[in-house]
Amino acid sequence: MKPTDQTMTPAASFWNDTGRSGIASWIFSTDHKRIGLLYFFSVFGFFLVGVVLGLLIRIELMAPGRTIMGPQTYNALFTVHGVVMVFLFIIPGFQGSFGNLIMPIQIGARDVAFPRLNLFSWWLYMAGAAIILTSLFTGGGPPDTGWTFYLPFSGRTGTNVSLAVFGVFVVGFSSIATGVNFVTTIHRLRAEGMTWGRLPLFVWSLYATAWVQILATPILGITLVLIIAERLLGTGLFDPGRGGDPLMYQHLFWIYSHPAVYIMILPAMGVISEIIPVFARKPVFGYKMIAFSSLAIAAAGSLVWGHHMFTSGMSDTAVLVFSFLTFVVAIPSAIKVFNWVSTLYKGSISLEAPMLFSLSFIFLFSIGGLTGLIQGAAATDIHVHDTQFVVGHFHYVIFGGSGFAFFAAMHYWLPKFYGRRYAEKPAIIAWALMSVGFNILYFSMIVLGLEGMPRRYYDYLPEFAPLNLVSTIGSWILASGLVLLLVNLVRGLRSGERVGKNPWGAATLEWSIPTPPPTENFEEEPVVTHGPYDYRGAGIP
Amino acid sequence: MSHQTRKDPAGAKLGMWLFLFTELFLFGGLFLLYGVYLARYHREFAAAGREMHLGFGTANTVILITSSLLAAMAVTAIQRSGRRLVLYLLGGTVLCGAVFLFNKYLEWSDEIGHGIYPGSPRLAAGPPGESVFYSLYYLTVGLHGLHVLIGGTLLAVVAARVGRGTIHAGDFAWLENGALYWHLVDLVWIFIFPLYYLVL
């Protein structure tokens, strides 16, 4: 599509209009767009670190026996891969970057409710990340417990667990601050006419996510404090030798960490709900149900943590209840998927990069969700528990789902802030490479798990060798697609074709202001007169 | 940066309430553990609970409730009376917090003097339920004490700003939020006191 009108002169945009200069104009800025970009580059940097670690894990598993590293290094590597990807990339990812960049504009606000708290939460995030990185190179070496820090092992291992856990605690604080900020912003700062029924679906999803952040993260906080107390004071609260119960640790950990997967996936679903109607040229099908299902997923998803413990020794009643509740979450998730597909039906579909990544999202997320039900059912879970099946499943949801939605958001929204766009053809090639590589990489894991290969093991039986090799080759295809995506985006945003106000012809508010946006977003306070997917009122060319 | 957001006291208060929810859940994790372990070790919990210093606990409860009253009065005072009364009331609140911590220090030194602390040889030799009880006690009360310290510091900062006049009858969101935080600290203690000192 061609730019529809004149690009704004750069001097008036948020890139230039600031009192400070150089790096200080970024790291001390309270402008939500600058903080959004700070978040974007930090979380994406950590994503790349996590990718490299993941590739190393796959190379080690390429063939049976030792390939490139010893067992201790391998244990540390999958732990750090998990910690970096979960706590430093995907949990803060959407809220911090695209939430900050887009949400205030979409509701017609000049900024978030607490701009200084917003900046503080980025600082907290960076401090936590720095502490986690320090833990890798000091003390007894990088933690080797897995990202779940299960006690009693994490209470005894000589590696640097305490410091890593403290880093995660600090990052959790940052997450709470963002959640508080977003809920307040959405309640208090909506423009005139921006009723709850006109809220873009991305904002609805951020709203649901923010509540999960507020209500679940403190439980993680106290759990992490208890790990540190266990290691430093020897409290023994989870040590069966001293009257404690390790299962209690698992309960506390998953009371947070299961809802946390909805922190990862809900905003991703919001992104998809924005992109699909725009590229299908149709109002979204079932607006109210998509909005409601975000809240339903957040609520129901907070009650299902016990399904991580089916084989840990819970009562049969508890297993039954958690199994049922886990199935309940599938209902609002399916509502979303069916509504996206219904939006596509008889749409005038334009297959550009954001749309292609969104379609991949629906496909990969569906596989991830359906394999989730196999683990949600207690009987089948006993067969696949702690196998590669689980690894395959959650990578389908978190990487195939959230990750691909993140890439879709990058192609969809970043041109708005840079004023330039990427080249279309390489973006499509990158999308194809990534989609194909992804399925080769992770579907192999699902099959390996069904055949009985455990997760996290350093070595495996020879009969698992062929599929492991296939999986590793898939990881290289995926990585090459990612490199292409990055090169194309960076080149495009630096020197690509200029875009106008509304290159995609969308109806949400962020496309009604100049590109790149001015510092205060709106010259005068907007008055909203139509819904976010009502394209007739959007002034589309 | 020319970035002015207009004052929104209702928004500030909403944000504070949301944050206080997270604090409740933080302590909630410890109360959850208390419930589970009480069901498992009710006899040991009862025995250990009777050893607690009821005097210290009661005194601290009275002190904290008084401080909460003073904090609430400070919020009313800034709207109705002069700056001086607000400063007196806030000073009283912070002083109560300090006395509370001093009492806690005396109580803990006594207990630690008797060999009661997490991982101590005496507890290791005793029944496991007793060791769990004291570990939970030290963690919960310690975390609460940390909150008293944070709340006291916050109110001291608020008092300084009242003194400088940046918090006044027209804009006292900071004072109100500081007082809300202090009420939370009080409220959490209202749960800790019966659970550890009274009901067992």
XYZ file of C-alpha atoms in Angstrom:
741
model
C 0.000 0.000 0.000
C 1.148 3.555 -0.661
C 1.431 6.255 1.937
C -1.830 8.106 2.023
C -0.709 11.576 2.929
C 2.233 13.750 3.783
C 4.702 12.462 6.350
C 5.123 14.795 9.227
C 8.239 16.890 9.379
C 10.584 14.991 11.728
C 11.166 18.029 13.928
C 7.681 17.879 15.402
C 7.732 14.161 16.253
C 8.563 12.529 19.578
C 12.008 11.668 18.172
C 13.146 15.281 18.319
C 10.917 17.199 20.658
C 12.690 16.768 23.979
C 14.530 18.932 26.436
C 17.468 16.577 26.943
C 19.871 15.250 24.369
C 21.654 11.990 23.617
C 21.149 8.932 25.753
C 19.699 10.926 28.658
C 16.779 11.948 26.477
C 15.883 8.255 26.390
C 16.694 6.720 29.748
C 15.191 9.645 31.704
C 12.235 10.213 29.404
C 8.729 9.860 30.778
C 7.171 9.775 27.310
C 5.355 6.478 26.901
C 6.578 6.123 23.329
C 10.218 6.480 24.276
C 9.775 4.081 27.201
C 7.993 1.692 24.854
C 10.983 1.725 22.508
C 13.394 1.302 25.434
C 11.424 -1.750 26.473
C 11.256 -2.971 22.919
C 15.005 -2.919 22.413
C 15.796 -4.397 25.828
C 13.292 -7.254 25.634
C 14.214 -7.968 22.047
C 17.901 -7.983 22.970
C 17.200 -10.600 25.605
C 15.096 -12.539 23.121
C 18.147 -12.802 20.870
C 20.278 -13.964 23.819
C 17.636 -16.611 24.547
C 17.598 -17.676 20.907
C 21.352 -18.237 20.901
C 21.095 -20.308 24.093
C 18.245 -22.306 22.562
C 20.299 -22.999 19.444
C 23.186 -24.219 21.605
C 20.818 -26.575 23.460
C 19.578 -27.933 20.155
C 23.148 -28.456 18.893
C 23.978 -30.405 22.051
C 20.894 -32.590 21.516
C 21.641 -33.064 17.819
C 23.288 -36.443 18.474
C 23.371 -38.797 21.464
C 26.228 -38.409 23.931
C 28.388 -35.353 24.375
C 28.263 -33.060 21.357
C 29.521 -29.614 22.361
C 29.198 -29.313 26.155
C 29.135 -31.247 29.415
C 26.042 -32.050 31.493
C 26.531 -29.230 34.026
C 26.841 -26.618 31.275
C 23.757 -28.102 29.621
C 21.740 -27.832 32.856
C 22.825 -24.215 33.291
C 22.062 -23.463 29.657
C 18.450 -24.656 29.654
C 17.879 -22.903 32.982
C 19.222 -19.589 31.723
C 17.371 -20.010 28.405
C 14.152 -20.417 30.374
C 14.787 -17.583 32.815
C 15.787 -15.139 30.064
C 12.950 -16.043 27.714
C 10.227 -16.158 30.366
C 11.152 -13.395 32.790
C 13.102 -11.038 30.553
C 11.415 -11.419 27.188
C 7.902 -12.700 26.989
C 6.346 -11.599 30.315
C 7.456 -7.948 30.071
C 7.511 -8.089 26.255
C 4.075 -7.009 25.099
C 3.022 -4.843 28.025
C 6.345 -3.042 28.162
C 6.931 -2.447 24.473
C 3.742 -2.457 22.399
C 1.510 -1.838 25.403
C 3.451 1.319 26.188
C 3.793 2.383 22.572
C 0.202 1.881 21.515
C -2.229 1.725 24.425
C -2.280 5.412 25.467
C -2.729 6.485 21.845
C -5.472 3.934 21.241
C -7.543 5.271 24.132
C -6.869 8.889 23.173
C -4.589 9.784 26.096
C -1.443 11.908 26.108
C 0.438 9.427 28.263
C -0.098 6.735 30.894
C -1.527 7.672 34.296
C 1.842 7.559 36.083
C 4.581 8.482 33.590
C 7.353 8.495 36.186
C 6.292 5.097 37.553
C 6.392 3.913 33.963
C 10.017 4.963 33.606
C 10.775 3.494 37.039
C 9.373 0.147 35.978
C 11.751 0.072 33.016
C 14.633 0.865 35.358
C 13.517 -1.910 37.692
C 13.346 -4.257 34.751
C 16.894 -3.370 33.703
C 18.152 -3.655 37.283
C 16.579 -7.106 37.623
C 18.037 -8.154 34.293
C 21.475 -6.916 35.371
C 21.225 -8.910 38.598
C 20.209 -12.040 36.698
C 23.144 -11.593 34.316
C 25.527 -11.018 37.238
C 24.372 -14.301 38.756
C 25.673 -16.115 35.700
C 29.261 -15.035 36.159
C 29.664 -14.850 39.938
C 29.264 -17.151 42.918
C 28.923 -20.844 42.148
C 28.112 -20.270 38.476
C 24.819 -20.025 36.612
C 21.796 -21.673 38.273
C 21.075 -25.213 37.127
C 17.612 -25.767 38.540
C 15.405 -25.142 35.539
C 13.488 -21.882 35.332
C 10.964 -23.170 37.918
C 13.567 -23.208 40.725
C 11.916 -26.282 42.258
C 12.776 -26.920 45.873
C 14.309 -28.836 47.588
C 16.979 -28.976 44.855
C 17.211 -25.189 44.463
C 17.748 -24.940 48.229
C 20.791 -27.183 48.052
C 22.562 -26.639 44.758
C 25.826 -24.751 45.047
C 25.108 -22.587 42.008
C 24.125 -18.944 42.194
C 20.383 -19.459 42.707
C 19.816 -16.763 45.357
C 21.061 -13.914 43.193
C 19.184 -15.086 40.090
C 15.988 -15.440 42.127
C 16.451 -11.958 43.555
C 16.803 -10.613 40.025
C 13.513 -12.260 39.072
C 11.927 -10.700 42.185
C 12.986 -7.232 41.035
C 11.653 -7.875 37.536
C 8.379 -8.938 39.170
C 8.147 -5.546 40.862
C 8.504 -3.917 37.481
C 5.683 -6.079 36.172
C 3.400 -5.044 39.045
C 4.170 -1.373 38.429
C 3.228 -1.724 34.778
C 0.009 -3.543 35.685
C -1.056 -0.870 38.193
C -0.220 1.841 35.682
C -2.197 0.263 32.843
C -5.356 -0.480 34.847
C -5.385 3.093 36.183
C -4.713 4.534 32.733
C -7.515 2.573 31.090
C -9.944 3.547 33.838
C -9.067 7.214 34.088
C -7.594 8.517 30.839
C -9.938 7.406 28.061
C -10.803 10.230 25.696
C -14.294 11.602 25.428
C -16.490 9.098 23.605
C -14.057 6.220 24.161
C -16.578 4.044 25.979
C -15.732 0.534 27.156
C -17.655 -0.759 24.149
C -15.378 1.205 21.800
C -12.114 0.166 23.402
C -9.826 -1.484 20.832
C -9.464 -5.205 21.514
C -5.720 -4.810 22.093
C -6.554 -2.482 24.985
C -9.072 -4.987 26.349
C -6.420 -7.681 26.295
C -3.883 -5.410 28.005
C -6.486 -4.613 30.633
C -7.092 -8.291 31.394
C -3.344 -8.905 31.420
C -2.703 -6.045 33.807
C -5.116 -7.573 36.304
C -3.274 -10.876 36.116
C -0.008 -9.017 36.695
C -1.436 -7.286 39.745
C -3.063 -10.313 41.335
C -0.571 -13.063 40.513
C 2.905 -11.504 40.585
C 3.038 -10.904 44.367
C 2.610 -14.654 44.923
C 5.720 -15.208 42.827
C 7.413 -12.506 44.900
C 6.764 -14.255 48.187
C 7.719 -17.628 46.691
C 11.062 -16.244 45.580
C 11.619 -14.691 49.009
C 10.990 -18.129 50.497
C 13.629 -19.708 48.248
C 16.159 -17.131 49.393
C 15.138 -17.662 53.043
C 15.490 -21.397 52.557
C 19.007 -20.983 51.202
C 20.264 -18.281 53.552
C 18.440 -19.025 56.816
C 17.606 -22.696 56.436
C 13.922 -22.178 57.200
C 13.052 -25.679 55.958
C 9.514 -24.713 54.945
C 9.685 -26.887 51.842
C 12.202 -29.437 53.121
C 10.501 -32.725 54.016
C 13.433 -33.500 56.340
C 12.407 -30.555 58.525
C 8.632 -30.796 58.358
C 8.148 -28.801 55.162
C 6.415 -29.905 51.993
C 7.932 -29.433 48.515
C 4.460 -29.730 46.995
C 3.567 -26.454 48.743
C 6.377 -24.814 46.823
C 4.914 -26.099 43.577
C 1.481 -24.768 44.515
C 2.818 -21.313 45.316
C 5.037 -21.216 42.252
C 2.290 -22.224 39.832
C -0.356 -19.993 41.414
C 1.720 -17.284 39.782
C 3.367 -19.023 36.925
C 0.319 -20.524 35.363
C -1.519 -17.174 35.215
C 1.791 -15.810 33.932
C 1.349 -17.748 30.701
C -1.762 -15.643 30.192
C 0.354 -12.531 30.748
C 2.350 -13.875 27.815
C -0.497 -14.881 25.494
C -3.363 -12.416 26.180
C -1.702 -9.304 24.698
C -0.615 -11.463 21.765
C -4.265 -12.334 21.179
C -5.018 -8.617 21.374
C -2.489 -7.929 18.622
C -4.093 -10.581 16.418
C -7.555 -9.115 17.088
C -6.250 -5.764 15.788
C -4.483 -7.081 12.714
C -6.996 -9.627 11.352
C -9.910 -7.190 10.777
C -7.622 -4.575 9.203
C -6.177 -7.017 6.675
C -9.504 -8.752 6.053
C -11.118 -5.333 5.460
C -14.023 -6.273 7.693
C -15.174 -5.241 11.151
C -14.103 -7.827 13.684
C -16.641 -10.601 14.183
C -17.973 -10.828 17.742
C -16.289 -7.778 19.305
C -18.002 -8.267 22.655
C -17.176 -11.936 22.858
C -13.490 -11.333 22.078
C -13.337 -8.654 24.762
C -15.195 -10.818 27.254
C -13.101 -13.884 26.478
C -9.926 -11.954 27.431
C -11.365 -11.386 30.880
C -12.653 -14.961 31.045
C -9.229 -16.363 30.150
C -7.624 -14.180 32.815
C -10.139 -15.317 35.436
C -10.330 -19.012 34.590
C -6.608 -19.163 33.874
C -5.911 -18.151 37.465
C -7.600 -21.283 38.786
C -5.768 -24.009 36.920
C -2.286 -24.054 38.421
C -2.764 -27.539 39.870
C -2.518 -29.185 36.461
C 1.243 -28.866 36.754
C 1.128 -31.270 39.682
C -0.996 -34.159 38.435
C 1.882 -36.551 38.950
C 3.318 -34.890 42.076
C 1.014 -36.552 44.578
C -2.185 -34.501 44.859
C -5.496 -35.941 45.953
C -7.670 -37.439 43.209
C -10.356 -34.840 43.914
C -7.871 -32.026 43.355
C -6.721 -33.642 40.113
C -10.327 -33.898 38.935
C -11.138 -30.275 39.765
C -7.965 -28.872 38.193
C -8.472 -31.031 35.128
C -12.016 -29.698 34.714
C -10.968 -26.083 35.222
C -8.162 -26.500 32.697
C -10.700 -27.570 30.101
C -12.814 -24.519 30.956
C -9.996 -22.212 29.766
C -10.252 -23.799 26.336
C -13.727 -22.284 25.866
C -12.824 -18.570 25.786
C -9.642 -19.426 23.848
C -11.720 -21.212 21.230
C -14.179 -18.286 21.136
C -11.290 -16.077 20.070
C -10.010 -18.469 17.435
C -13.473 -18.982 15.943
C -14.115 -15.238 15.922
C -10.850 -14.562 14.085
C -11.716 -17.195 11.518
C -15.231 -15.762 11.179
C -13.717 -12.321 10.629
C -11.688 -13.765 7.769
C -14.761 -15.371 6.217
C -15.725 -13.499 3.027
C -13.172 -10.846 3.904
C -11.107 -9.109 1.276
C -7.878 -10.555 2.591
C -4.609 -8.795 1.943
C -1.669 -11.125 2.628
C 1.003 -8.760 3.876
C 3.622 -9.593 6.494
C 1.611 -8.678 9.649
C -1.320 -10.717 8.350
C 0.849 -13.721 7.457
C 2.376 -13.768 10.934
C -1.137 -13.515 12.380
C -2.352 -16.458 10.324
C 0.650 -18.453 11.514
C -0.311 -17.434 15.032
C -3.791 -18.931 14.658
C -2.387 -22.177 13.257
C 0.449 -22.586 15.765
C -1.595 -21.422 18.735
C -4.305 -23.919 17.855
C -1.803 -26.779 17.873
C -0.406 -25.452 21.154
C -3.844 -25.153 22.682
C -5.054 -28.582 21.616
C -1.871 -30.278 22.855
C -2.529 -28.405 26.088
C -5.801 -30.252 26.483
C -3.933 -33.547 26.209
C -1.993 -32.498 29.292
C -5.032 -30.996 30.960
C -6.704 -34.399 30.957
C -5.193 -36.221 33.916
C -5.141 -39.643 32.251
C -3.227 -38.607 29.129
C -1.045 -36.251 31.146
C 0.440 -39.165 33.051
C 1.765 -40.513 29.764
C 3.268 -37.250 28.466
C 4.215 -35.596 31.782
C 7.773 -34.224 31.817
C 8.479 -35.412 28.294
C 9.539 -33.472 25.211
C 5.812 -33.309 24.429
C 5.464 -30.631 27.090
C 8.399 -28.700 25.638
C 6.824 -28.884 22.191
C 3.428 -27.822 23.537
C 4.549 -24.726 25.365
C 6.814 -23.600 22.555
C 3.819 -23.834 20.213
C 1.837 -21.606 22.579
C 4.508 -19.196 23.717
C 6.799 -18.978 20.709
C 4.335 -19.955 17.975
C 1.667 -17.892 19.688
C 3.141 -14.946 21.549
C 6.405 -14.888 19.572
C 4.739 -14.792 16.160
C 2.257 -12.185 17.404
C 5.276 -10.142 18.525
C 6.730 -10.353 15.011
C 3.330 -9.422 13.566
C 3.189 -6.397 15.888
C 6.714 -5.380 14.848
C 5.738 -5.280 11.186
C 2.384 -3.670 11.884
C 3.235 -0.923 14.366
C 6.941 -0.079 14.194
C 6.565 1.791 10.850
C 4.193 4.121 12.699
C 6.993 5.182 15.025
C 9.839 5.235 12.512
C 7.924 6.787 9.639
C 9.388 4.185 7.279
C 8.513 0.629 6.405
C 10.258 -2.672 5.675
C 10.432 -4.312 2.247
C 7.544 -6.677 1.668
C 9.156 -9.551 -0.243
C 11.995 -10.375 2.194
C 9.474 -10.115 5.041
C 7.342 -12.790 3.395
C 10.357 -15.025 2.759
C 11.373 -14.617 6.406
C 7.849 -15.496 7.499
C 7.869 -18.638 5.330
C 11.274 -19.783 6.616
C 10.233 -19.215 10.212
C 6.893 -20.968 9.888
C 8.410 -24.010 8.209
C 11.432 -24.142 10.528
C 9.227 -23.730 13.561
C 7.091 -26.754 12.771
C 10.075 -28.946 11.956
C 11.713 -27.897 15.230
C 8.815 -28.309 17.619
C 6.576 -30.908 16.006
C 9.514 -33.295 16.273
C 9.512 -32.634 19.994
C 5.812 -33.463 20.276
C 6.423 -36.812 18.550
C 9.561 -37.474 20.622
C 7.562 -36.867 23.779
C 4.815 -39.263 22.746
C 7.524 -41.836 22.093
C 8.762 -41.284 25.640
C 11.810 -39.005 25.505
C 11.973 -37.066 28.798
C 12.512 -33.322 28.853
C 15.610 -31.650 30.277
C 17.733 -34.807 29.912
C 21.283 -34.316 28.719
C 21.447 -37.626 26.862
C 18.986 -39.988 25.221
C 18.563 -43.465 23.768
C 19.717 -44.059 20.169
C 16.151 -44.573 18.882
C 15.440 -40.899 19.561
C 18.422 -39.759 17.460
C 16.764 -39.257 14.017
C 13.987 -36.962 15.235
C 16.398 -34.992 17.400
C 18.530 -34.357 14.337
C 15.443 -33.232 12.391
C 14.487 -30.932 15.232
C 17.943 -29.345 15.321
C 17.878 -28.756 11.564
C 14.480 -27.086 12.019
C 16.058 -24.752 14.565
C 18.566 -23.563 11.961
C 15.843 -22.900 9.377
C 13.913 -20.934 11.983
C 17.009 -18.972 12.981
C 17.870 -18.104 9.374
C 14.336 -16.774 8.920
C 14.742 -14.697 12.062
C 18.008 -13.205 10.812
C 16.360 -12.258 7.535
C 13.414 -10.708 9.385
C 15.766 -8.624 11.497
C 17.965 -7.432 8.647
C 14.897 -6.480 6.629
C 13.247 -4.621 9.496
C 16.373 -2.720 10.492
C 17.084 -1.714 6.888
C 13.461 -0.786 6.309
C 13.130 1.356 9.409
C 16.380 3.170 8.634
C 16.033 3.782 4.932
C 12.845 2.164 3.675
C 9.895 3.691 1.906
C 8.184 6.458 3.891
C 4.737 5.771 5.257
C 1.900 8.165 5.890
C -0.542 8.441 8.712
C -2.531 5.331 7.961
C -0.665 2.919 5.660
C -2.899 -0.070 6.453
C -6.244 1.742 6.385
C -7.055 0.953 9.992
C -9.696 2.674 12.118
C -8.080 2.744 15.583
C -6.907 6.082 16.944
C -3.155 5.565 16.581
C -3.568 5.794 12.799
C -5.369 9.135 12.983
C -2.345 11.063 14.291
C 0.786 12.052 12.349
C 3.588 9.584 11.574
C 5.833 9.531 13.615
C 3.569 10.677 16.468
C 4.217 14.041 18.123
C 5.319 14.072 21.769
C 1.880 14.617 23.215
C 0.180 12.326 20.699
C -2.831 14.521 19.991
C -2.821 18.187 19.104
C -6.175 18.549 20.787
C -8.047 16.020 22.854
C -9.762 13.632 20.482
C -13.489 12.982 20.632
C -14.290 9.435 19.622
C -17.388 9.024 17.494
C -17.080 5.507 16.100
C -15.915 2.026 17.089
C -12.335 0.781 16.558
C -13.338 -1.421 13.611
C -15.876 0.902 12.037
C -13.893 1.667 8.897
C -16.550 3.919 7.384
C -15.774 6.611 9.943
C -12.024 6.242 9.736
C -11.378 8.433 6.746
C -9.796 5.649 4.734
C -8.712 6.697 1.244
C 10.547 17.347 28.983
C 7.432 19.339 28.302
C 5.331 16.503 29.502
C 2.593 17.599 31.844
C -0.111 15.218 32.909
C -2.849 16.942 34.809
C -3.292 16.088 38.496
C -5.715 13.246 39.027
C -6.135 12.451 42.739
C -8.771 9.797 42.061
C -6.378 8.092 39.649
C -3.553 8.248 42.181
C -5.776 6.674 44.810
C -6.914 3.947 42.420
C -3.298 3.129 41.654
C -2.505 2.917 45.357
C -5.410 0.572 46.017
C -4.262 -1.688 43.202
C -0.774 -1.738 44.672
C -2.186 -2.554 48.112
C -3.934 -5.579 46.577
C -0.534 -6.861 45.536
C 0.743 -6.405 49.106
C -2.196 -8.412 50.435
C -1.333 -11.230 48.047
C 2.320 -11.058 49.046
C 1.364 -11.742 52.660
C -1.386 -14.061 51.421
C 1.242 -16.578 50.346
C 2.562 -16.770 53.904
C -0.932 -16.997 55.408
C -1.677 -19.817 52.967
C 1.372 -21.714 54.210
C 0.252 -21.031 57.786
C -3.161 -22.556 57.065
C -1.769 -25.682 55.427
C 0.864 -26.314 58.080
C -1.560 -25.554 60.916
C -3.819 -28.305 59.582
C -0.873 -30.681 59.420
C 0.859 -29.810 62.735
C -1.933 -28.413 64.896
C -0.513 -29.860 68.105
C 3.017 -28.505 67.608
C 1.633 -25.149 66.465
C -0.479 -24.906 69.619
C 2.484 -25.763 71.844
C 4.753 -23.254 70.119
C 2.034 -20.576 70.072
C 1.684 -20.719 73.845
C 5.405 -19.882 74.157
C 4.928 -16.541 72.393
C 5.251 -13.282 74.368
C 1.645 -12.119 74.577
C 2.714 -8.877 76.281
C 4.900 -7.726 73.371
C 2.231 -8.691 70.874
C -0.537 -6.831 72.690
C 1.569 -3.723 73.216
C 2.499 -3.642 69.550
C -1.115 -4.070 68.492
C -2.169 -1.086 70.594
C 0.743 0.964 69.266
C -0.052 0.207 65.629
C -3.775 0.898 65.961
C -2.964 4.216 67.617
C -0.568 5.083 64.805
C -3.223 4.284 62.221
C -5.626 6.603 64.004
C -3.016 9.384 63.942
C -2.408 8.827 60.235
C -6.141 9.008 59.509
C -6.395 12.203 61.559
C -3.520 13.697 59.575
C -5.516 13.240 56.364
C -8.490 15.068 57.858
C -6.249 17.702 59.424
C -4.635 18.734 56.160
C -8.080 19.522 54.766
C -9.352 21.397 57.815
C -6.553 22.700 60.030
C -3.061 24.010 59.742
C 0.172 22.476 58.603
C 1.517 22.289 62.161
C -1.146 19.823 63.364
C -0.522 17.596 60.348
C 3.173 17.525 61.192
C 2.463 16.625 64.824
C 0.137 13.822 63.798
C 2.541 12.419 61.204
C 5.386 12.688 63.701
C 3.284 10.680 66.154
C 2.633 8.013 63.523
C 6.303 7.630 62.651
C 7.229 7.580 66.341
C 4.722 4.756 66.967
C 6.287 2.845 64.079
C 9.733 3.249 65.641
C 8.487 2.088 69.052
C 6.861 -0.902 67.369
C 10.167 -1.883 65.759
C 12.049 -1.366 69.020
C 9.606 -3.722 70.794
C 10.075 -6.232 68.024
C 13.822 -5.988 68.493
C 13.491 -6.734 72.238
C 11.150 -9.650 71.568
C 13.344 -11.161 68.864
C 16.534 -10.807 70.912
C 14.849 -12.659 73.742
C 13.715 -15.457 71.473
C 17.010 -15.702 69.642
C 18.708 -15.722 73.072
C 16.708 -18.831 73.873
C 17.944 -20.511 70.701
C 14.716 -20.022 68.767
C 15.463 -18.949 65.206
C 15.220 -20.644 61.787
C 17.739 -23.445 61.423
C 18.839 -23.268 65.084
C 20.136 -26.449 66.766
C 17.363 -26.287 69.366
C 14.610 -26.254 66.736
C 16.380 -28.885 64.661
C 16.308 -31.200 67.693
C 12.615 -30.552 68.374
C 9.541 -31.749 66.462
C 9.404 -30.623 62.796
C 6.084 -28.820 63.301
C 7.660 -26.460 65.830
C 10.480 -25.555 63.473
C 7.932 -24.848 60.710
C 5.945 -22.628 63.085
C 8.928 -20.478 64.035
C 10.216 -20.265 60.465
C 6.835 -18.944 59.379
C 6.702 -16.610 62.370
C 10.084 -15.065 61.630
C 9.342 -14.723 57.917
C 5.875 -13.201 58.343
C 6.776 -10.859 61.166
C 10.075 -9.987 59.495
C 8.344 -9.107 56.242
C 5.798 -7.081 58.190
C 8.589 -5.299 60.067
C 10.174 -4.416 56.727
C 6.844 -2.887 55.706
C 6.711 -0.864 58.942
C 10.154 0.464 58.057
C 9.134 1.310 54.489
C 5.832 2.859 55.627
C 7.571 4.929 58.296
C 10.111 6.201 55.767
C 7.324 7.026 53.335
C 5.402 8.996 55.972
C 8.576 10.818 57.012
C 9.097 11.889 53.399
C 5.455 12.958 53.237
C 5.911 14.960 56.460
C 8.952 16.713 54.994
C 6.946 17.636 51.917
C 4.095 18.905 54.073
C 6.671 21.023 55.897
C 7.942 22.454 52.610
C 4.386 23.091 51.518
C 4.413 20.889 48.400
C 1.633 18.830 49.989
C -1.254 21.071 50.993
C -5.031 21.176 51.300
C -5.356 21.539 47.526
C -3.179 18.551 46.644
C -2.693 15.899 49.285
C -2.761 12.681 47.239
C 0.670 11.762 48.591
C -0.463 12.083 52.194
C -3.615 10.106 51.516
C -1.714 7.332 49.771
C 0.925 7.255 52.518
C -1.822 6.883 55.105
C -3.465 4.126 53.036
C -0.177 2.260 52.985
C 0.143 2.659 56.730
C -3.372 1.277 57.233
C -2.361 -1.775 55.215
C 0.645 -2.317 57.486
C -1.730 -2.074 60.442
C -4.274 -4.391 58.834
C -1.717 -7.107 58.131
C -0.620 -6.976 61.766
C -4.267 -7.344 62.840
C -4.120 -10.751 61.131
C -0.659 -11.701 62.367
C -1.426 -10.939 66.016
C -4.275 -13.437 66.574
C -2.754 -16.112 64.315
C 0.541 -16.256 66.153
C -0.230 -14.954 69.635
C -3.901 -15.531 70.460
C -5.736 -18.385 68.815
C -3.268 -21.209 69.410
